[in-house]
Amino acid sequence: MPETSETVVIVGGAVIGSFAAFFLREQGFTGQIKVVERDSTYQFCSTALSAASIRSQFHQPYNIAMSLFGANLFRNIKQWFGQDADIGFVEQGYLILGDKGHEQRHRNAARVQIELGAEIDILDPEQVNRRFPWMNVEDIGIGTYGTRNEGWFDAWALMQLVRRAARQRGVEYIHDEVVGLDVLGGRITGLRLANSGERLSCDWCVNAAGAWGGMLARMAGLQLPVEPRKRTAFHIKAPLEKAGFPMLFDSTGAWIRPEGEGFICGIAPEEHLDQCEDGDFEPDHYLLEDRVWPLLAHRIPALEQLRVKRAWAGYYEMNLFDHNAFIGAHPEISNFVLATGFSGHGVMHSPATGRAVAEHIVHGEYRSIDVSELSFDRVVRNQPIREGVVY
Ligand SMILES: Cc1cc2nc3c(=O)[nH]c(=O)nc-3n(C[C@H](O)[C@H](O)[C@H](O)COP(=O)(O)OP(=O)(O)OC[C@H]3O[C@@H](n4cnc5c(N)ncnc54)[C@H](O)[C@@H]3O)c2cc1C
């Protein structure tokens, strides 16, 4: 890219915003990059509160490709961010269970994943039982297990590394809150800041505000169907062997994986209860007693005995339209670039998203993974994405 005096302002300085800033420099952007982040402690951002896991098991080719890029970057973190870089990536598979009668759907999805380079074992119940003998398989029809490119890591460490790398490349982080967007002639011309009262002018504005992405869009007069939805994670101790234990996704939606001395687990609330007030980070304790525990104890009898160590809650940046990300320019405001709405898989897709945002701004096109199907245009056309593997 030729030298430019353009300015990109990114709203939200957690994992997505920081990867966008980092990849802008990687793609040769020489102008100013400013990241506005209101919470310098990052304590409530979804990145800090996530289960920090990555899977290649999706239905849509671009989602699979984004995961494969992310897993590759996590595996080679030192090559990207230096010898001291460590995100504790445990490369261990997701085991996704399907009910009897749904075998074909899971098998078809796994075949697409394998064609695109994912490494997935398709297992019948007996094979699941042989590999994971502590599991009750009597009512399952199929299991798919990622033998590579899946696992878990330290999302906080990842965010700090990318943030540090962005700053080393001359990206400026501004501790302030964006409270207004100036729009003129179908473009965002400036951002209003709460604390300093300043106005930042911009050539590009990136919406990396996570669960607050819908609120940010409203400042530009746009309706973006992204809202916070509370998700609770429980840290438990249980008499189970952790070695070889997968990230288990039960067909009921309950999940569990090893973490530190024990395990973490969770489940989404039922749809009619899935509302939350912004600022409410109180864990939904009832979910453990009422749903997660009985469902998981059915699947893993040893979980009849468990001890809760702690619980925490954070927000999914829920895309109420189709539970998939919005990436790319908004059709009505062409310099407003969306990078939000991941609905539970934003950390794993953060490297690919940052790179896609950068390619769009620097080259005007996607050069690696074509994520154009994730653009907001699908809302205008009323064509939701059918991504079968969402949680
Ligand atoms: C319990 C739980 C489990 C999860 N598990 C996984 C998982 O296993 N794998 C996975 O990939 N994803 C998971 N997720 C989802 C993942 O955490 C998010 O998709 C991801 O962190 C989104 O990153 P982000 O940078 O867009 O958002 P955030 O990390 O929320 O960052 C957005 C930032 O924008 C800032 N901001 C917002 N509005 C403004 C404003 N007006 N002005 C200035 N700053 C602003 C906020 O302060 C915040 O720091 C999970 C989430 C939860 C809650």
Coordinates of C-alpha atoms and ligand atoms in Angstrom, one line a residue:
M1 CA 0.0 0.0 0.0
P2 CA 1.3 3.5 -0.8
E3 CA 2.0 5.9 2.1
T4 CA -1.3 7.2 3.4
S5 CA -2.3 10.0 5.8
E6 CA -5.6 8.3 6.5
T7 CA -6.8 7.7 10.1
V8 CA -8.5 4.5 11.3
V9 CA -10.3 4.7 14.6
I10 CA -11.2 1.4 16.2
V11 CA -13.8 1.4 18.9
G12 CA -13.1 -1.4 21.4
G13 CA -9.6 -2.4 22.3
A14 CA -10.0 -6.1 23.4
V15 CA -9.1 -9.0 21.2
I16 CA -11.0 -8.1 18.0
G17 CA -10.0 -4.4 18.0
S18 CA -6.4 -5.2 18.8
F19 CA -6.1 -7.8 16.1
A20 CA -7.6 -5.4 13.6
A21 CA -5.0 -2.8 14.6
F22 CA -2.2 -5.3 14.5
F23 CA -3.1 -6.6 11.0
L24 CA -3.5 -3.1 9.6
R25 CA 0.2 -2.7 10.2
E26 CA 0.9 -6.2 8.9
Q27 CA -0.9 -5.3 5.7
G28 CA 1.2 -2.2 5.3
F29 CA -1.2 0.6 6.6
T30 CA 1.0 3.6 7.3
G31 CA -1.6 6.1 8.5
Q32 CA -2.7 6.7 12.1
I33 CA -4.4 4.0 14.0
K34 CA -6.3 4.9 17.2
V35 CA -8.0 2.4 19.4
V36 CA -10.6 3.9 21.8
E37 CA -11.2 1.6 24.9
R38 CA -13.3 2.8 27.8
D39 CA -12.3 0.1 30.3
S40 CA -8.6 0.1 30.9
T41 CA -8.9 -2.8 33.3
Y42 CA -10.7 -4.9 30.6
Q43 CA -12.6 -6.7 33.5
F44 CA -16.0 -6.8 31.8
C45 CA -15.0 -7.4 28.2
S46 CA -16.1 -10.7 26.8
T47 CA -12.6 -11.6 25.9
A48 CA -11.6 -11.7 29.6
L49 CA -14.6 -13.7 30.6
S50 CA -14.7 -16.2 27.8
A51 CA -14.1 -20.0 27.9
A52 CA -11.3 -19.3 25.4
S53 CA -11.7 -22.4 23.2
I54 CA -11.3 -23.0 19.5
R55 CA -13.0 -25.5 17.2
S56 CA -12.8 -26.1 13.5
Q57 CA -16.2 -27.8 13.6
F58 CA -18.6 -25.4 11.8
H59 CA -20.9 -25.8 8.9
Q60 CA -19.9 -22.8 6.8
P61 CA -16.7 -22.9 4.9
Y62 CA -15.6 -19.4 5.9
N63 CA -16.1 -20.2 9.6
I64 CA -14.0 -23.3 9.2
A65 CA -11.3 -21.4 7.4
M66 CA -11.3 -18.7 10.0
S67 CA -10.8 -21.3 12.8
L68 CA -8.0 -23.0 10.9
F69 CA -6.2 -19.7 10.6
G70 CA -6.7 -19.0 14.3
A71 CA -5.5 -22.4 15.3
N72 CA -2.4 -22.1 13.2
L73 CA -1.6 -18.7 14.7
F74 CA -2.1 -20.0 18.2
R75 CA 0.1 -23.0 17.6
N76 CA 2.9 -20.7 16.2
I77 CA 2.3 -17.9 18.7
K78 CA 6.1 -17.3 19.2
Q79 CA 6.6 -16.7 15.5
W80 CA 4.0 -14.0 15.5
F81 CA 4.6 -12.3 18.8
G82 CA 8.2 -13.2 19.9
Q83 CA 9.9 -15.9 22.0
D84 CA 8.3 -14.8 25.3
A85 CA 4.8 -15.2 23.8
D86 CA 2.8 -17.9 25.6
I87 CA -1.0 -18.4 25.5
G88 CA -0.9 -21.9 27.0
F89 CA -2.6 -23.4 23.9
V90 CA -3.8 -27.0 24.8
E91 CA -4.5 -28.6 21.4
Q92 CA -7.2 -31.0 22.3
G93 CA -10.3 -31.7 20.4
Y94 CA -13.9 -30.8 20.8
L95 CA -16.1 -33.9 21.0
I96 CA -19.5 -32.9 19.6
L97 CA -22.2 -35.4 20.3
G98 CA -25.3 -35.9 18.1
D99 CA -28.6 -37.5 19.0
K100 CA -29.8 -40.7 17.3
G101 CA -31.5 -39.7 14.0
H102 CA -29.1 -36.7 13.5
E103 CA -26.1 -38.8 12.4
Q104 CA -26.3 -37.7 8.7
R105 CA -26.2 -34.0 9.5
H106 CA -23.1 -34.3 11.7
R107 CA -21.4 -36.6 9.2
N108 CA -22.0 -34.2 6.3
A109 CA -20.7 -31.3 8.3
A110 CA -17.6 -33.3 9.3
R111 CA -17.0 -34.2 5.6
V112 CA -17.0 -30.5 4.6
Q113 CA -14.6 -29.7 7.5
I114 CA -12.3 -32.5 6.4
E115 CA -12.4 -31.3 2.8
L116 CA -11.3 -27.9 3.9
G117 CA -8.3 -29.1 5.9
A118 CA -9.8 -29.8 9.3
E119 CA -8.9 -33.1 11.0
I120 CA -12.0 -34.7 12.3
D121 CA -12.7 -38.3 13.4
I122 CA -16.3 -39.4 12.9
L123 CA -17.2 -41.8 15.6
D124 CA -20.1 -44.2 16.2
P125 CA -21.3 -44.6 19.8
E126 CA -19.1 -47.7 20.4
Q127 CA -16.0 -45.8 19.1
V128 CA -16.9 -42.8 21.4
N129 CA -17.1 -45.2 24.3
R130 CA -13.8 -46.9 23.5
R131 CA -12.0 -43.6 23.4
F132 CA -13.8 -42.0 26.3
P133 CA -14.8 -45.0 28.6
W134 CA -16.2 -42.7 31.3
M135 CA -19.0 -41.5 29.1
N136 CA -22.6 -42.8 28.9
V137 CA -23.2 -43.3 25.1
E138 CA -26.5 -45.2 25.3
D139 CA -28.6 -42.4 23.8
I140 CA -26.2 -40.8 21.3
G141 CA -26.0 -41.5 17.6
I142 CA -22.7 -40.0 16.7
G143 CA -19.6 -38.1 17.9
T144 CA -17.2 -35.9 15.9
Y145 CA -13.8 -35.2 17.4
G146 CA -11.2 -32.7 16.2
T147 CA -7.8 -34.3 16.4
R148 CA -6.0 -31.1 15.5
N149 CA -6.8 -27.3 15.3
E150 CA -9.0 -27.4 18.3
G151 CA -8.5 -26.8 22.0
W152 CA -8.2 -24.0 24.6
F153 CA -5.9 -21.2 25.6
D154 CA -5.5 -18.1 27.7
A155 CA -7.6 -15.4 26.0
W156 CA -6.3 -12.7 28.4
A157 CA -2.7 -13.5 27.5
L158 CA -3.6 -13.5 23.8
M159 CA -5.3 -10.1 24.1
Q160 CA -2.3 -8.6 26.0
L161 CA 0.2 -9.9 23.4
V162 CA -1.7 -8.5 20.4
R163 CA -2.3 -5.2 22.2
R164 CA 1.4 -5.0 23.0
A165 CA 2.4 -5.8 19.4
A166 CA 0.0 -3.2 18.1
R167 CA 1.4 -0.5 20.4
Q168 CA 4.9 -1.5 19.3
R169 CA 3.8 -0.8 15.8
G170 CA 2.7 2.7 16.6
V171 CA -1.0 2.1 17.4
E172 CA -2.3 4.6 19.9
Y173 CA -4.7 3.3 22.6
I174 CA -7.0 6.0 24.0
H175 CA -8.7 5.5 27.4
D176 CA -12.1 7.0 26.8
E177 CA -15.7 6.2 25.8
V178 CA -17.2 6.9 22.4
V179 CA -20.6 8.5 23.0
G180 CA -21.3 10.0 19.6
L181 CA -20.6 9.4 15.9
D182 CA -20.8 12.2 13.4
V183 CA -22.2 11.1 10.0
L184 CA -22.0 13.3 6.9
G185 CA -22.8 12.2 3.3
G186 CA -22.9 8.5 4.1
R187 CA -19.6 8.5 6.0
I188 CA -18.5 8.7 9.6
T189 CA -16.4 11.8 9.9
G190 CA -15.8 11.9 13.6
L191 CA -16.2 10.3 17.0
R192 CA -17.1 12.1 20.2
L193 CA -15.4 11.1 23.4
A194 CA -17.0 11.3 26.9
N195 CA -14.1 12.0 29.2
S196 CA -11.9 14.3 27.2
G197 CA -14.8 15.9 25.3
E198 CA -12.6 15.6 22.3
R199 CA -13.7 14.9 18.7
L200 CA -11.6 12.4 16.8
S201 CA -11.8 12.8 13.1
C202 CA -11.5 9.6 11.0
D203 CA -11.4 8.2 7.5
W204 CA -12.4 4.7 8.8
C205 CA -14.3 3.7 11.9
V206 CA -14.2 0.0 13.0
N207 CA -16.9 -1.3 15.3
A208 CA -15.1 -3.8 17.6
A209 CA -17.3 -2.9 20.5
G210 CA -18.3 -6.5 21.1
A211 CA -21.7 -6.9 22.9
W212 CA -22.1 -3.1 22.8
G213 CA -21.7 -3.1 19.0
G214 CA -25.4 -2.5 18.5
M215 CA -25.3 0.5 20.8
L216 CA -22.4 2.0 18.9
A217 CA -24.2 1.5 15.6
R218 CA -27.2 3.3 16.9
M219 CA -25.0 6.4 17.5
A220 CA -24.7 6.5 13.7
G221 CA -28.4 6.0 13.3
L222 CA -28.1 2.3 12.2
Q223 CA -30.0 -0.7 13.5
L224 CA -27.5 -3.5 14.1
P225 CA -29.1 -6.5 15.8
V226 CA -26.3 -7.2 18.2
E227 CA -27.1 -7.2 21.9
P228 CA -25.5 -8.5 25.2
R229 CA -26.6 -11.9 26.3
K230 CA -25.4 -13.2 29.6
R231 CA -23.5 -16.5 29.7
T232 CA -22.4 -18.2 32.9
A233 CA -19.4 -20.5 33.4
F234 CA -18.9 -22.7 36.4
H235 CA -15.5 -23.9 37.7
I236 CA -15.9 -27.2 39.3
K237 CA -13.9 -30.0 40.9
A238 CA -14.9 -33.6 40.0
P239 CA -13.4 -37.0 40.4
L240 CA -12.5 -37.3 36.7
E241 CA -9.2 -37.9 34.9
K242 CA -8.3 -34.7 33.0
A243 CA -5.7 -36.3 30.7
G244 CA -7.2 -36.7 27.2
F245 CA -10.5 -35.1 28.3
P246 CA -12.0 -33.2 25.3
M247 CA -14.0 -30.0 25.1
L248 CA -17.3 -32.0 25.3
F249 CA -20.3 -30.5 23.7
D250 CA -23.3 -32.6 24.6
S251 CA -26.3 -32.8 22.2
T252 CA -28.3 -30.9 24.9
G253 CA -26.0 -27.9 24.6
A254 CA -24.2 -28.5 28.0
W255 CA -20.5 -28.3 27.7
I256 CA -17.5 -29.1 29.9
R257 CA -13.7 -29.0 29.5
P258 CA -10.6 -29.2 31.8
E259 CA -9.4 -26.0 33.3
G260 CA -6.6 -25.6 35.9
E261 CA -7.2 -27.9 38.9
G262 CA -10.7 -28.9 37.7
F263 CA -13.2 -28.3 34.9
I264 CA -15.3 -25.5 33.6
C265 CA -18.8 -26.1 32.3
G266 CA -21.9 -24.2 31.2
I267 CA -25.1 -24.0 29.1
A268 CA -27.1 -21.3 27.5
P269 CA -30.3 -20.2 29.3
E270 CA -33.5 -21.2 27.7
E271 CA -34.5 -18.7 25.0
H272 CA -37.4 -17.2 26.9
L273 CA -35.0 -16.4 29.8
D274 CA -32.2 -15.2 27.7
Q275 CA -32.5 -11.5 28.3
C276 CA -30.2 -9.3 30.4
E277 CA -29.7 -5.7 31.6
D278 CA -26.5 -4.2 30.5
G279 CA -24.2 -4.1 33.5
D280 CA -25.7 -7.3 35.1
F281 CA -22.7 -9.7 35.5
E282 CA -24.3 -11.8 38.3
P283 CA -23.8 -15.5 37.4
D284 CA -27.1 -17.4 36.7
H285 CA -26.4 -19.9 39.5
Y286 CA -29.7 -21.8 38.9
L287 CA -28.3 -23.0 35.6
L288 CA -25.9 -25.4 37.4
E289 CA -28.5 -27.1 39.6
D290 CA -31.4 -27.1 37.2
R291 CA -29.7 -27.9 33.9
V292 CA -25.9 -28.3 33.6
W293 CA -25.4 -30.7 36.4
P294 CA -28.3 -33.2 35.6
L295 CA -27.5 -33.1 31.9
L296 CA -23.7 -33.7 32.4
A297 CA -24.2 -36.2 35.2
H298 CA -26.3 -38.2 32.7
R299 CA -23.5 -38.1 30.2
I300 CA -20.7 -38.6 32.7
P301 CA -21.9 -40.6 35.7
A302 CA -18.8 -39.6 37.8
L303 CA -20.1 -36.0 37.8
E304 CA -22.8 -37.1 40.4
Q305 CA -20.1 -35.8 42.7
L306 CA -18.9 -32.4 42.1
R307 CA -17.8 -29.3 44.0
V308 CA -18.3 -25.8 42.7
K309 CA -15.2 -23.6 43.0
R310 CA -16.6 -20.4 41.5
A311 CA -18.9 -19.0 38.8
W312 CA -18.6 -16.0 36.6
A313 CA -20.7 -14.4 33.8
G314 CA -19.9 -12.4 30.7
Y315 CA -21.7 -11.4 27.6
Y316 CA -22.0 -13.0 24.2
E317 CA -22.3 -10.3 21.6
M318 CA -25.4 -12.0 20.3
N319 CA -26.4 -11.4 16.7
L320 CA -30.1 -11.8 17.0
F321 CA -30.5 -12.1 13.2
D322 CA -28.6 -15.4 12.7
H323 CA -26.0 -15.8 15.4
N324 CA -23.1 -15.2 13.1
A325 CA -20.5 -12.4 12.9
F326 CA -20.9 -9.2 11.0
I327 CA -17.7 -8.4 9.2
G328 CA -17.2 -5.6 6.6
A329 CA -18.4 -2.2 5.6
H330 CA -22.0 -1.3 6.4
P331 CA -23.9 -0.8 3.2
E332 CA -25.3 2.6 4.2
I333 CA -22.1 4.0 5.8
S334 CA -19.2 2.7 3.7
N335 CA -16.4 3.7 6.1
F336 CA -18.1 2.1 9.1
V337 CA -16.5 -1.4 9.2
L338 CA -18.2 -4.0 11.4
A339 CA -16.4 -6.7 13.4
T340 CA -18.9 -7.8 15.9
G341 CA -21.9 -10.2 16.5
F342 CA -19.8 -13.4 16.8
S343 CA -22.4 -14.8 19.3
G344 CA -19.9 -17.0 21.2
H345 CA -17.0 -17.6 18.8
G346 CA -15.2 -14.2 18.7
V347 CA -11.9 -15.1 20.4
M348 CA -11.3 -18.1 18.1
H349 CA -12.0 -16.0 15.0
S350 CA -10.2 -12.9 16.2
P351 CA -7.0 -13.4 14.2
A352 CA -8.9 -14.0 10.9
T353 CA -11.3 -11.1 11.6
G354 CA -8.5 -8.7 12.3
R355 CA -6.9 -9.7 9.1
A356 CA -10.1 -9.5 7.1
V357 CA -10.8 -6.0 8.4
A358 CA -7.3 -4.9 7.5
E359 CA -7.5 -6.4 4.0
H360 CA -10.8 -4.6 3.4
I361 CA -9.3 -1.2 4.5
V362 CA -5.9 -1.6 2.9
H363 CA -6.7 -3.4 -0.3
G364 CA -10.5 -2.9 -0.8
E365 CA -10.9 -6.7 -1.0
Y366 CA -10.5 -9.9 1.0
R367 CA -7.2 -11.5 -0.1
S368 CA -7.0 -14.5 2.2
I369 CA -10.4 -15.7 3.4
D370 CA -13.4 -14.4 1.6
V371 CA -15.8 -13.4 4.4
S372 CA -18.1 -11.4 2.2
E373 CA -21.0 -13.6 3.2
L374 CA -20.6 -12.2 6.7
S375 CA -21.4 -8.7 5.5
F376 CA -24.5 -6.8 6.8
D377 CA -26.0 -7.1 3.3
R378 CA -27.6 -10.4 4.3
V379 CA -29.8 -8.5 6.7
V380 CA -30.9 -6.2 3.9
R381 CA -31.6 -9.2 1.7
N382 CA -33.2 -11.0 4.7
Q383 CA -31.0 -14.1 4.1
P384 CA -29.8 -15.4 7.4
I385 CA -26.8 -17.7 7.4
R386 CA -27.7 -21.3 8.2
E387 CA -24.7 -22.3 10.4
G388 CA -25.7 -25.5 12.0
V389 CA -23.0 -25.6 14.6
V390 CA -23.7 -22.7 16.9
Y391 CA -23.9 -22.7 20.7
Ligands
LIG1 C1 -18.9 -17.3 29.1 C2 -18.4 -17.0 27.8 C3 -17.7 -18.1 27.1 C4 -17.2 -17.8 25.8 N1 -16.5 -18.8 25.2 C5 -15.9 -18.6 24.0 C6 -15.0 -19.6 23.5 O1 -14.8 -20.7 24.0 N2 -14.4 -19.3 22.3 C7 -14.6 -18.1 21.6 O2 -14.1 -18.0 20.6 N3 -15.4 -17.2 22.1 C8 -16.0 -17.4 23.3 N4 -16.8 -16.4 23.9 C9 -17.1 -15.2 23.1 C10 -16.0 -14.3 23.1 O3 -15.6 -14.0 24.4 C11 -16.3 -13.0 22.3 O4 -16.8 -13.4 21.0 C12 -15.0 -12.2 22.1 O5 -14.4 -11.9 23.3 C13 -15.4 -10.8 21.4 O6 -14.2 -10.0 21.5 P1 -14.4 -8.4 21.2 O7 -13.0 -7.9 21.3 O8 -15.2 -8.2 20.0 O9 -15.3 -8.0 22.5 P2 -14.9 -7.6 23.9 O10 -13.9 -8.5 24.5 O11 -16.2 -7.5 24.7 O12 -14.4 -6.1 23.8 C14 -15.2 -5.1 23.4 C15 -14.6 -3.8 24.0 O13 -15.2 -2.7 23.5 C16 -15.2 -1.7 24.5 N5 -16.3 -0.7 24.2 C17 -17.6 -1.0 24.0 N6 -18.3 0.1 23.7 C18 -17.4 1.1 23.7 C19 -17.4 2.5 23.5 N7 -18.6 3.1 23.2 N8 -16.3 3.3 23.7 C20 -15.1 2.7 24.0 N9 -15.0 1.3 24.2 C21 -16.1 0.6 24.1 C22 -15.5 -2.5 25.8 O14 -15.1 -1.9 27.0 C23 -14.7 -3.8 25.5 O15 -13.5 -3.8 26.2 C24 -17.4 -16.6 25.2 C25 -18.0 -15.6 25.8 C26 -18.5 -15.8 27.1 C27 -19.2 -14.6 27.8

